[in-house]
PDB file of C-alpha atoms in Angstrom:
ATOM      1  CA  UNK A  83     -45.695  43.622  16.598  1.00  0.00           C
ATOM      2  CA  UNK A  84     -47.161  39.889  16.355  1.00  0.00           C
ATOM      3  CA  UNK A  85     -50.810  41.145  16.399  1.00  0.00           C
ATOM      4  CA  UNK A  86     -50.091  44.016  13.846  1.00  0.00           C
ATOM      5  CA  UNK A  87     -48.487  41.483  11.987  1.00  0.00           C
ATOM      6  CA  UNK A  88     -51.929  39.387  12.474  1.00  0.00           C
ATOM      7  CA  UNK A  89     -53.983  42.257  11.478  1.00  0.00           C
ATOM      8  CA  UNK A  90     -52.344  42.779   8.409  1.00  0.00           C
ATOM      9  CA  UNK A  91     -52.590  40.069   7.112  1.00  0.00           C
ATOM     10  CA  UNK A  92     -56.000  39.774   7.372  1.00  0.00           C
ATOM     11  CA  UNK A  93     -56.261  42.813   5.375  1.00  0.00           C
ATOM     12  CA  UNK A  94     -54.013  41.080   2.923  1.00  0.00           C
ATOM     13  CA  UNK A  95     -55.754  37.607   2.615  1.00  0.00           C
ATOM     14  CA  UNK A  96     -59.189  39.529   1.871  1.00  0.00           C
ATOM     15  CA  UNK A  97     -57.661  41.404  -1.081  1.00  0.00           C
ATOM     16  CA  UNK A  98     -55.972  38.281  -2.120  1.00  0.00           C
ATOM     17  CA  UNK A  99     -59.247  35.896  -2.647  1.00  0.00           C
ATOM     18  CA  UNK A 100     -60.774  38.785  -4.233  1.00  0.00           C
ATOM     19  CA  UNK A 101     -57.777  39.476  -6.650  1.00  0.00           C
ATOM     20  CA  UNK A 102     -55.217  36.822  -8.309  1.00  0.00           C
ATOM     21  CA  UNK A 103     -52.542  35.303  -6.798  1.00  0.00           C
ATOM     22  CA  UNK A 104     -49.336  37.159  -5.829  1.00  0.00           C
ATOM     23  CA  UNK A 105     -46.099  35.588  -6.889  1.00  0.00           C
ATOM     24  CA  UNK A 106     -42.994  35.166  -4.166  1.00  0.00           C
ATOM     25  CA  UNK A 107     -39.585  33.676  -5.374  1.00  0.00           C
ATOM     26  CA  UNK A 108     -37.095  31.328  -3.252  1.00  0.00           C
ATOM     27  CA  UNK A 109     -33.917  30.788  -4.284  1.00  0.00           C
ATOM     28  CA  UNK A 110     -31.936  27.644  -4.056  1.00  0.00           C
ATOM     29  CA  UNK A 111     -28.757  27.333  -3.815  1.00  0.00           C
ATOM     30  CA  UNK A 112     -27.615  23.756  -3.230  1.00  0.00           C
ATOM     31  CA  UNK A 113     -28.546  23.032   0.601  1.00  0.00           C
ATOM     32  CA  UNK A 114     -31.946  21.942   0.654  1.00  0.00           C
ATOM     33  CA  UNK A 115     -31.510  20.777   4.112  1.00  0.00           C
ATOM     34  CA  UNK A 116     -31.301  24.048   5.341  1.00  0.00           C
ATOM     35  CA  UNK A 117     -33.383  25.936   3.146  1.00  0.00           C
ATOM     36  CA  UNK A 118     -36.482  23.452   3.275  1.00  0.00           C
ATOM     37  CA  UNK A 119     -37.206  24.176   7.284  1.00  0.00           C
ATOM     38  CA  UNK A 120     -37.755  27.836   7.034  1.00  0.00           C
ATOM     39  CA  UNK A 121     -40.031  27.226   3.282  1.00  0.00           C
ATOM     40  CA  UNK A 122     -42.476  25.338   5.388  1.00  0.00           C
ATOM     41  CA  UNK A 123     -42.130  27.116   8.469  1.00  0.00           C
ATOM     42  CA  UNK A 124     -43.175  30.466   5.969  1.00  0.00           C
ATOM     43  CA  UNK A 125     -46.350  28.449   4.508  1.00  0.00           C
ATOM     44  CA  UNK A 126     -46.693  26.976   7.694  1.00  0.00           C
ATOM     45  CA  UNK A 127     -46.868  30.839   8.884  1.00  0.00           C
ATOM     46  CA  UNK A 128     -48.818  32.322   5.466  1.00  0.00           C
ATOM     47  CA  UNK A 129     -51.589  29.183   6.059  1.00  0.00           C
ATOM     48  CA  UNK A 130     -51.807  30.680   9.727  1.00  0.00           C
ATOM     49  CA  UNK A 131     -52.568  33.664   8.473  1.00  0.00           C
ATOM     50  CA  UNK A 132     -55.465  32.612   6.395  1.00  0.00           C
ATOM     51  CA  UNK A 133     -53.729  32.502   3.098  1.00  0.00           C
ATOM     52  CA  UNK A 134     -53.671  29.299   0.548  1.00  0.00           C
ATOM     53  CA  UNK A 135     -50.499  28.492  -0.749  1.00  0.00           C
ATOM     54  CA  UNK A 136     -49.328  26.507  -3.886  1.00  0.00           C
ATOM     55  CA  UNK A 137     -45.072  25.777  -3.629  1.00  0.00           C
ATOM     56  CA  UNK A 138     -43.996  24.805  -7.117  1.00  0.00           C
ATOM     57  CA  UNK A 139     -40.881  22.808  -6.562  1.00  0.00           C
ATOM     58  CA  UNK A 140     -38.301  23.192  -9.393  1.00  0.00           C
ATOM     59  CA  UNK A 141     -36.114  20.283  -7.460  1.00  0.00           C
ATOM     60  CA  UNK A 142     -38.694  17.747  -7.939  1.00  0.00           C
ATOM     61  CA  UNK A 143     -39.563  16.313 -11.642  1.00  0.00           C
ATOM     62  CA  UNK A 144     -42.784  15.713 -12.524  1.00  0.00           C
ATOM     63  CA  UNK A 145     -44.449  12.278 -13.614  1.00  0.00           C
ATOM     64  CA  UNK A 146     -47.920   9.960 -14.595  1.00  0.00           C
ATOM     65  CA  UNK A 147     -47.658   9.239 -10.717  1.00  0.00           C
ATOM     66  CA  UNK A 148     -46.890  12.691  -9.275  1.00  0.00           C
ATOM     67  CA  UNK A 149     -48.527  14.619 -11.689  1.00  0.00           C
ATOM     68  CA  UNK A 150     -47.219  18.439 -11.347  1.00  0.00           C
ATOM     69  CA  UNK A 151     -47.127  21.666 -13.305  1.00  0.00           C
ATOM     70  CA  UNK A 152     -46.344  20.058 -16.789  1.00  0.00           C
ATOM     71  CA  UNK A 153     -49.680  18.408 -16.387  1.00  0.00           C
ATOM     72  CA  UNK A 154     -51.429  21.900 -15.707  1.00  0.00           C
ATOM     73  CA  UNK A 155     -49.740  23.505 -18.674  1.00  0.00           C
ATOM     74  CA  UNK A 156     -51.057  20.591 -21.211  1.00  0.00           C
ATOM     75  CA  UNK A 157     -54.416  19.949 -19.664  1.00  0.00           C
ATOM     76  CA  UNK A 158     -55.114  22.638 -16.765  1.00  0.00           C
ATOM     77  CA  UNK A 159     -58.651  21.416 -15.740  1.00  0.00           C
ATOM     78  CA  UNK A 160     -58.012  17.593 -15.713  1.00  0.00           C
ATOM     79  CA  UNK A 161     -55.744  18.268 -12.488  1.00  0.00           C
ATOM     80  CA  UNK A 162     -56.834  20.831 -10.390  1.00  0.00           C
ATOM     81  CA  UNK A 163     -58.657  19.820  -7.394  1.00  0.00           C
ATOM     82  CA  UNK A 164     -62.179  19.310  -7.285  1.00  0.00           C
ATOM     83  CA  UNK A 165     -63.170  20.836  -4.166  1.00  0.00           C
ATOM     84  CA  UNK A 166     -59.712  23.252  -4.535  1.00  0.00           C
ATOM     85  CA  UNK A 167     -61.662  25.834  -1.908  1.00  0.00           C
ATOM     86  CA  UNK A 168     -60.668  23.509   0.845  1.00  0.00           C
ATOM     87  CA  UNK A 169     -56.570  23.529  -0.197  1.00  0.00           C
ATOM     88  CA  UNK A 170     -54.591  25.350   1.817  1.00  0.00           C
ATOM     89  CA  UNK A 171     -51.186  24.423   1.458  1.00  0.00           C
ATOM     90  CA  UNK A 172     -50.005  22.136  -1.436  1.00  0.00           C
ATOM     91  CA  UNK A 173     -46.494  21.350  -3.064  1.00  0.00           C
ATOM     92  CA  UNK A 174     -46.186  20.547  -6.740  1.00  0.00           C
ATOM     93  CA  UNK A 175     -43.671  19.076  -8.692  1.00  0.00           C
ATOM     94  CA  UNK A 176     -42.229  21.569 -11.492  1.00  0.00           C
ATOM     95  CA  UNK A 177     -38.872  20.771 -12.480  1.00  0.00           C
ATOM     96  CA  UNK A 178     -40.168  19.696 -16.213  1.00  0.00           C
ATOM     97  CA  UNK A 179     -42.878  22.290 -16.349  1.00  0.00           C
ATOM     98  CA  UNK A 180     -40.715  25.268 -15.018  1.00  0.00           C
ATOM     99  CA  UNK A 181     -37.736  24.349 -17.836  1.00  0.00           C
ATOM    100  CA  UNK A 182     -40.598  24.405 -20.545  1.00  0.00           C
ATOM    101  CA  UNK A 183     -41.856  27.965 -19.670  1.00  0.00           C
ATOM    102  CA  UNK A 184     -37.996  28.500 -19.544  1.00  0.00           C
ATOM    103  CA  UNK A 185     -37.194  27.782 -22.732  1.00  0.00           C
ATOM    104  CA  UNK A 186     -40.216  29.687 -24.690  1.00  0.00           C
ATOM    105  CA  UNK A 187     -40.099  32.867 -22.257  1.00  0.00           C
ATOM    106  CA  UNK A 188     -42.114  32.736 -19.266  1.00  0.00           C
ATOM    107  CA  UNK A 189     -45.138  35.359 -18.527  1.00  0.00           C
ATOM    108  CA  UNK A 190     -45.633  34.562 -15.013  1.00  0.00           C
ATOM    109  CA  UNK A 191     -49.015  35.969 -14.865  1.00  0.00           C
ATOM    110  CA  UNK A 192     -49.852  32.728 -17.073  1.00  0.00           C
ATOM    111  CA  UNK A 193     -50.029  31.327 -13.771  1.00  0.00           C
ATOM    112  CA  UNK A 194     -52.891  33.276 -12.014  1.00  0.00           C
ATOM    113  CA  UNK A 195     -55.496  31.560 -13.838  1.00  0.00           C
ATOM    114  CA  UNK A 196     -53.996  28.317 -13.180  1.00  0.00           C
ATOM    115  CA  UNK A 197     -54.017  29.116  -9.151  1.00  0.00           C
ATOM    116  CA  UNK A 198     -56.884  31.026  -8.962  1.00  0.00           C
ATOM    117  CA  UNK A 199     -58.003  29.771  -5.809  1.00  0.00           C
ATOM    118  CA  UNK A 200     -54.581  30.307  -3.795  1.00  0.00           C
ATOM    119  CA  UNK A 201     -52.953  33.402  -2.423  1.00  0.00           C
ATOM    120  CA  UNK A 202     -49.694  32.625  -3.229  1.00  0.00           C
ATOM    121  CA  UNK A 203     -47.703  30.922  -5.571  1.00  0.00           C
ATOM    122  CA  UNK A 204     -44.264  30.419  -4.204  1.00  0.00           C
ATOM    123  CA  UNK A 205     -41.400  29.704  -6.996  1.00  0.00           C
ATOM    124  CA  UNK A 206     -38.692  27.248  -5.365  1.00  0.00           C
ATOM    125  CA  UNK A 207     -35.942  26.338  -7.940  1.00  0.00           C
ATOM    126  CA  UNK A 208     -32.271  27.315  -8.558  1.00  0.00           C
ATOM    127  CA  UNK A 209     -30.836  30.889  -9.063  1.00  0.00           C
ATOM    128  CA  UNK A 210     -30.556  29.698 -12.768  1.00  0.00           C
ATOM    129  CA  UNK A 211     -34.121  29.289 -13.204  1.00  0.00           C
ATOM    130  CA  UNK A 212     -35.104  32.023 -11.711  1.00  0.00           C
ATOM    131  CA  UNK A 213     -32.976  34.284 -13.321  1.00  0.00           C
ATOM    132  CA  UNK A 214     -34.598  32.953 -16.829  1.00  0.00           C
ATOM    133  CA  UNK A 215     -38.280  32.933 -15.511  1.00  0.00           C
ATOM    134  CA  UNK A 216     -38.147  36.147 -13.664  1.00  0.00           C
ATOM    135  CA  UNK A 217     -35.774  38.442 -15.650  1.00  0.00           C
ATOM    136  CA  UNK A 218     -36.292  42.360 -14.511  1.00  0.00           C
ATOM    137  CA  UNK A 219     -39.400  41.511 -12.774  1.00  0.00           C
ATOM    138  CA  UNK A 220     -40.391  43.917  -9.480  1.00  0.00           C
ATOM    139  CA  UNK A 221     -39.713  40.920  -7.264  1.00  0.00           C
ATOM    140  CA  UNK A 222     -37.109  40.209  -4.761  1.00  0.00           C
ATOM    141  CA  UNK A 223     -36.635  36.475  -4.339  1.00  0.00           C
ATOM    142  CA  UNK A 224     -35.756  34.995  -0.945  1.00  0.00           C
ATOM    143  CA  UNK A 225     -31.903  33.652  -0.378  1.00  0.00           C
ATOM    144  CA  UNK A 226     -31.362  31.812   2.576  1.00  0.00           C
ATOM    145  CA  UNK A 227     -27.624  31.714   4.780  1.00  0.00           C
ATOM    146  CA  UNK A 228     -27.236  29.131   6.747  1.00  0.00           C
ATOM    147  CA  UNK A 229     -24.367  28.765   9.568  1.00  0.00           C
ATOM    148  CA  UNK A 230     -22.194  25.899   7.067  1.00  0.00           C
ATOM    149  CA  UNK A 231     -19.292  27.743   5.716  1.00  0.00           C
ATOM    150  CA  UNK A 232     -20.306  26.825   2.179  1.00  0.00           C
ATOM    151  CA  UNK A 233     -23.373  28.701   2.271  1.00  0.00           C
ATOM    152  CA  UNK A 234     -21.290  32.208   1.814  1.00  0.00           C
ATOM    153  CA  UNK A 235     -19.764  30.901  -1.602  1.00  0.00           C
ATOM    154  CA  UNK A 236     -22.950  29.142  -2.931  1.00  0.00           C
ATOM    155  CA  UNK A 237     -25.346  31.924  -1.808  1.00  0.00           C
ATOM    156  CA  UNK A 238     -23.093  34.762  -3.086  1.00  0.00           C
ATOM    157  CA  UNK A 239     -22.936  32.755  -6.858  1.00  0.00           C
ATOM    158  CA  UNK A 240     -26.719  32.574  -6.809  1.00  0.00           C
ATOM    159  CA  UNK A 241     -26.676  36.408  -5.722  1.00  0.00           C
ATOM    160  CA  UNK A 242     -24.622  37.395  -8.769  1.00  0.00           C
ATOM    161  CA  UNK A 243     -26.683  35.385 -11.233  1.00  0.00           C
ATOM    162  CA  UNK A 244     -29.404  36.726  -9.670  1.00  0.00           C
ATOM    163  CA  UNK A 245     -28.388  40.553  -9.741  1.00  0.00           C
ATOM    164  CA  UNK A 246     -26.356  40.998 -12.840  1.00  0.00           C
ATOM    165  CA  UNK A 247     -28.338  38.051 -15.601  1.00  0.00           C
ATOM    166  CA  UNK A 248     -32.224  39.007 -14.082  1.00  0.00           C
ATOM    167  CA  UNK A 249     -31.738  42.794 -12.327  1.00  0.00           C
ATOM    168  CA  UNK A 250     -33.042  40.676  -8.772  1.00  0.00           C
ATOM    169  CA  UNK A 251     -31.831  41.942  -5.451  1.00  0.00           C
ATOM    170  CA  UNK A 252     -32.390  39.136  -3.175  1.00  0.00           C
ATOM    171  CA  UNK A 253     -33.767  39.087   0.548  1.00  0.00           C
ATOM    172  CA  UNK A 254     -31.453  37.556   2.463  1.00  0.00           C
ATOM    173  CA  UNK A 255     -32.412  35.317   5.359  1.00  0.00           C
ATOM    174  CA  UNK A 256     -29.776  34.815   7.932  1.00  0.00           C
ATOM    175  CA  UNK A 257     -30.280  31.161   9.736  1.00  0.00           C
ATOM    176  CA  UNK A 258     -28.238  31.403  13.023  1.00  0.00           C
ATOM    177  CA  UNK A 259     -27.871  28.712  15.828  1.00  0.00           C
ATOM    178  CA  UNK A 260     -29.215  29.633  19.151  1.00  0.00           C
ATOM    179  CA  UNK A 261     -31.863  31.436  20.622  1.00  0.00           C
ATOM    180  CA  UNK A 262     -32.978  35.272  19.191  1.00  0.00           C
ATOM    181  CA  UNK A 263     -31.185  36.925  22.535  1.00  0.00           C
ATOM    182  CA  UNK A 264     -28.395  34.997  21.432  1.00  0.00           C
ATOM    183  CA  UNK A 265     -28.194  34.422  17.834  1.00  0.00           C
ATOM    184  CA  UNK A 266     -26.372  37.047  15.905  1.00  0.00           C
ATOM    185  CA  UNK A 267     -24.239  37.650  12.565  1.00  0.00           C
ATOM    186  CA  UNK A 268     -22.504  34.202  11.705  1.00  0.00           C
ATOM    187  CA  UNK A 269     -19.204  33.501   9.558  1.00  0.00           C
ATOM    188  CA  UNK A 270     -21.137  32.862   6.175  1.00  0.00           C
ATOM    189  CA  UNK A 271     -23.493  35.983   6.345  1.00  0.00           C
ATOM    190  CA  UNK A 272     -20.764  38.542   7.122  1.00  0.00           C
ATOM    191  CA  UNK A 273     -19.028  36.678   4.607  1.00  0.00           C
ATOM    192  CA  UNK A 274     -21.511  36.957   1.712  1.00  0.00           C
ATOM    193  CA  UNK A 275     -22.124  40.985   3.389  1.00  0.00           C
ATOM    194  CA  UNK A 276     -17.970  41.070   2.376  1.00  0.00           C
ATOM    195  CA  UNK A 277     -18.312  39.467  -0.658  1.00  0.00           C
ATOM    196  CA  UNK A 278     -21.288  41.361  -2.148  1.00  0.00           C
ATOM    197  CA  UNK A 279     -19.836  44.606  -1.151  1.00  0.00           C
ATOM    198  CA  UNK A 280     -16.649  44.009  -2.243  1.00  0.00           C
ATOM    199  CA  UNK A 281     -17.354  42.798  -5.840  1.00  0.00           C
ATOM    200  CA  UNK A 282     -21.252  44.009  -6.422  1.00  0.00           C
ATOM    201  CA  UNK A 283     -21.130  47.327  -4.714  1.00  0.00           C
ATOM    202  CA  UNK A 284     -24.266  45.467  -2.961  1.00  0.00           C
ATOM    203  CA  UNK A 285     -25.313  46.304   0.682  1.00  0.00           C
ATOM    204  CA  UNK A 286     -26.979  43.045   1.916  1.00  0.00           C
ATOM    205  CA  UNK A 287     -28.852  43.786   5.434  1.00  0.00           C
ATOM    206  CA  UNK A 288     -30.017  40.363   6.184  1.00  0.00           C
ATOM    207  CA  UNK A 289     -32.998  39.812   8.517  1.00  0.00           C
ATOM    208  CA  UNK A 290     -31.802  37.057  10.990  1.00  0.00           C
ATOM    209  CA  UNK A 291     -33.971  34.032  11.619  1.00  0.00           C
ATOM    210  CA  UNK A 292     -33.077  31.667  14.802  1.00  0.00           C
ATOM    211  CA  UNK A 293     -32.150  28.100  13.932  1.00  0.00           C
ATOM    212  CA  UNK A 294     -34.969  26.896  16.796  1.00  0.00           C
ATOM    213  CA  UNK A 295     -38.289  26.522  15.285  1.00  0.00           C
ATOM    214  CA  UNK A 296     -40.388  27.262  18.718  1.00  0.00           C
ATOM    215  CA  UNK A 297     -40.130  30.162  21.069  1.00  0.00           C
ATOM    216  CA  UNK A 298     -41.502  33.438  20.831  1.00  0.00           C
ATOM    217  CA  UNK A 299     -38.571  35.103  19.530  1.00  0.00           C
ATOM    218  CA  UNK A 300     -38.645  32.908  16.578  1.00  0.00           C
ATOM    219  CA  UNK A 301     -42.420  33.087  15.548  1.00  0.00           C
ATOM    220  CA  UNK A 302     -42.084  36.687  15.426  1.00  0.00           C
ATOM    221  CA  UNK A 303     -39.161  36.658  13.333  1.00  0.00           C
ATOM    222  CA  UNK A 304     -40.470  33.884  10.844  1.00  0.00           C
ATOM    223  CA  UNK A 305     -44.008  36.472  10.987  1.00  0.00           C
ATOM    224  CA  UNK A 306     -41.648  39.461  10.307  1.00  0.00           C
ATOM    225  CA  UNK A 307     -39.931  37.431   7.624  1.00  0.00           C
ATOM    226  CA  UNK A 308     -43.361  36.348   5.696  1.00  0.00           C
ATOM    227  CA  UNK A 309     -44.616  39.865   5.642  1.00  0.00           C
ATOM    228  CA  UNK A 310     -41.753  41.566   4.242  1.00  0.00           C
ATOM    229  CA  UNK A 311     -41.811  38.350   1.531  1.00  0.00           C
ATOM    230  CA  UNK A 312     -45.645  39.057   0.916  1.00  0.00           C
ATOM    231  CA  UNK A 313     -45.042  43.421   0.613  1.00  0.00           C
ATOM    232  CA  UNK A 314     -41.853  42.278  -1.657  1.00  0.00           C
ATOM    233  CA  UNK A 315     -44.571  39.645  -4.090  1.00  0.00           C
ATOM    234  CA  UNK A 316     -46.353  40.707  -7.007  1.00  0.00           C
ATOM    235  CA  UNK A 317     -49.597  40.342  -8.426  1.00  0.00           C
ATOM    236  CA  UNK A 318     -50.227  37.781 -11.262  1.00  0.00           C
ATOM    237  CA  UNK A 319     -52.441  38.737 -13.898  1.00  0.00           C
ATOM    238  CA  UNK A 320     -55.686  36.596 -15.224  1.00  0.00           C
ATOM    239  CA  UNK A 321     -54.223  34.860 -18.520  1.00  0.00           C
ATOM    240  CA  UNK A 322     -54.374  31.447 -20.251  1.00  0.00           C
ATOM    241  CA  UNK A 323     -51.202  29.064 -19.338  1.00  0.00           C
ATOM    242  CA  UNK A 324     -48.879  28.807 -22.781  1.00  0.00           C
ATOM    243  CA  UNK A 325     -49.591  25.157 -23.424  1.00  0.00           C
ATOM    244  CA  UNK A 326     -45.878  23.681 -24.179  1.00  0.00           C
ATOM    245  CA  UNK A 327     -46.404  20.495 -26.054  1.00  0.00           C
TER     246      UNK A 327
END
């Protein structure tokens, strides 16, 4: 499975440099701490695979000293990297610059100029702002459970928002403690599976990720994980960013 998984994706990161950027969607929903370890462990896992990636972080504001995507949007060339061939992996601040795009109606293929040179652009910010940027798009952003008992309630609100204000049915990532052999459905997960069935009509059939971050089991479900997020992307389109001020 690993090696297929391997192969694939070298199939994927040749179309990728050839063609723009595809576009993959993660959806906060109040516990960074939990959500943040299996982010990088997916870029950590999409770099492996030979594929540049560009996180645009809708939690973190961007300023004069950590310049972000505002800065793109206003003057696209002054902050791109020189020698941007060589990135594989960077995080941006987008909190201002993702609210902007919000406000006048975001074309998200007004980013695959602007990332040219990556594979992916990954979208991390708050059911909210997702549900404004990516309204009835072909994209199924990524919503992670994790084993705290508040997870259920705050992953099943961003669900809703999600499904019924954007037409977005999630992935859902189930983080459980413990080994793969071990590991299985948790209190929040089979609570948000209740939850979604009972008031969405919504199946959720989560793919279950182990809390340990080495192991065999868990590289090949983290690999599983990143492919099914990389079929699930779309393809963002050559066009000029909207400049916003």
């Amino acid at each position: 499975m690993l090696e297929h998984g391997i192969n694939q994706a070298a199939g994927l990161q040749g179309m990728a440099l050839q063609m723009s950027p595809k576009l993959v969607a993660f959806a906060s929903h109040g516990n960074q701490q939990g959500e943040l370890p299996l982010l990088w462990s997916l870029c950590t896992t999409w770099v492996d695979m030979g594929l540049p990636v560009v996180v645009l972080d809708g939690h973190a504001s961007e300023s004069d000293q950590n310049p972000g995507l505002v800065h793109l949007m206003t003057d696209p060339m002054g902050h791109v990297p020189e020698d941007q061939d060589t990135v594989a992996w960077s995080v941006l601040p987008a909190a201002v610059g993702l609210a902007d795009l919000a406000g006048i109606g975001f074309n998200p293929d007004a980013l695959g100029d602007c990332f040219r040179k990556f594979a992916l652009v990954v979208l991390y910010a708050n059911a909210n702002v997702l549900s404004m940027l990516l309204k009835d798009r072909d994209l199924s952003p990524l919503l992670v459970v994790t084993p705290l008992k508040v997870s259920s309630l705050t992953a099943y609100q961003a669900m809703k928002q999600l499904l019924l204000e954007a037409g977005l049915h999630p992935t859902v990532a189930n983080i459980a403690v413990g080994s793969s052999k071990t590991a299985g459905m948790t209190e929040p997960i089979q609570n948000l599976q209740d939850c979604a069935m009972s008031f969405l009509g919504l199946t959720v059939k989560p793919i279950t990720v182990s809390a340990a971050n080495t192991g065999e089991a868990s590289h090949h479900e983290i690999n599983r994980l990143a492919l099914q997020l990389l079929e699930n992307a779309v393809f963002l389109e050559r066009h000029p960013i909207p400049r916003t001020h």
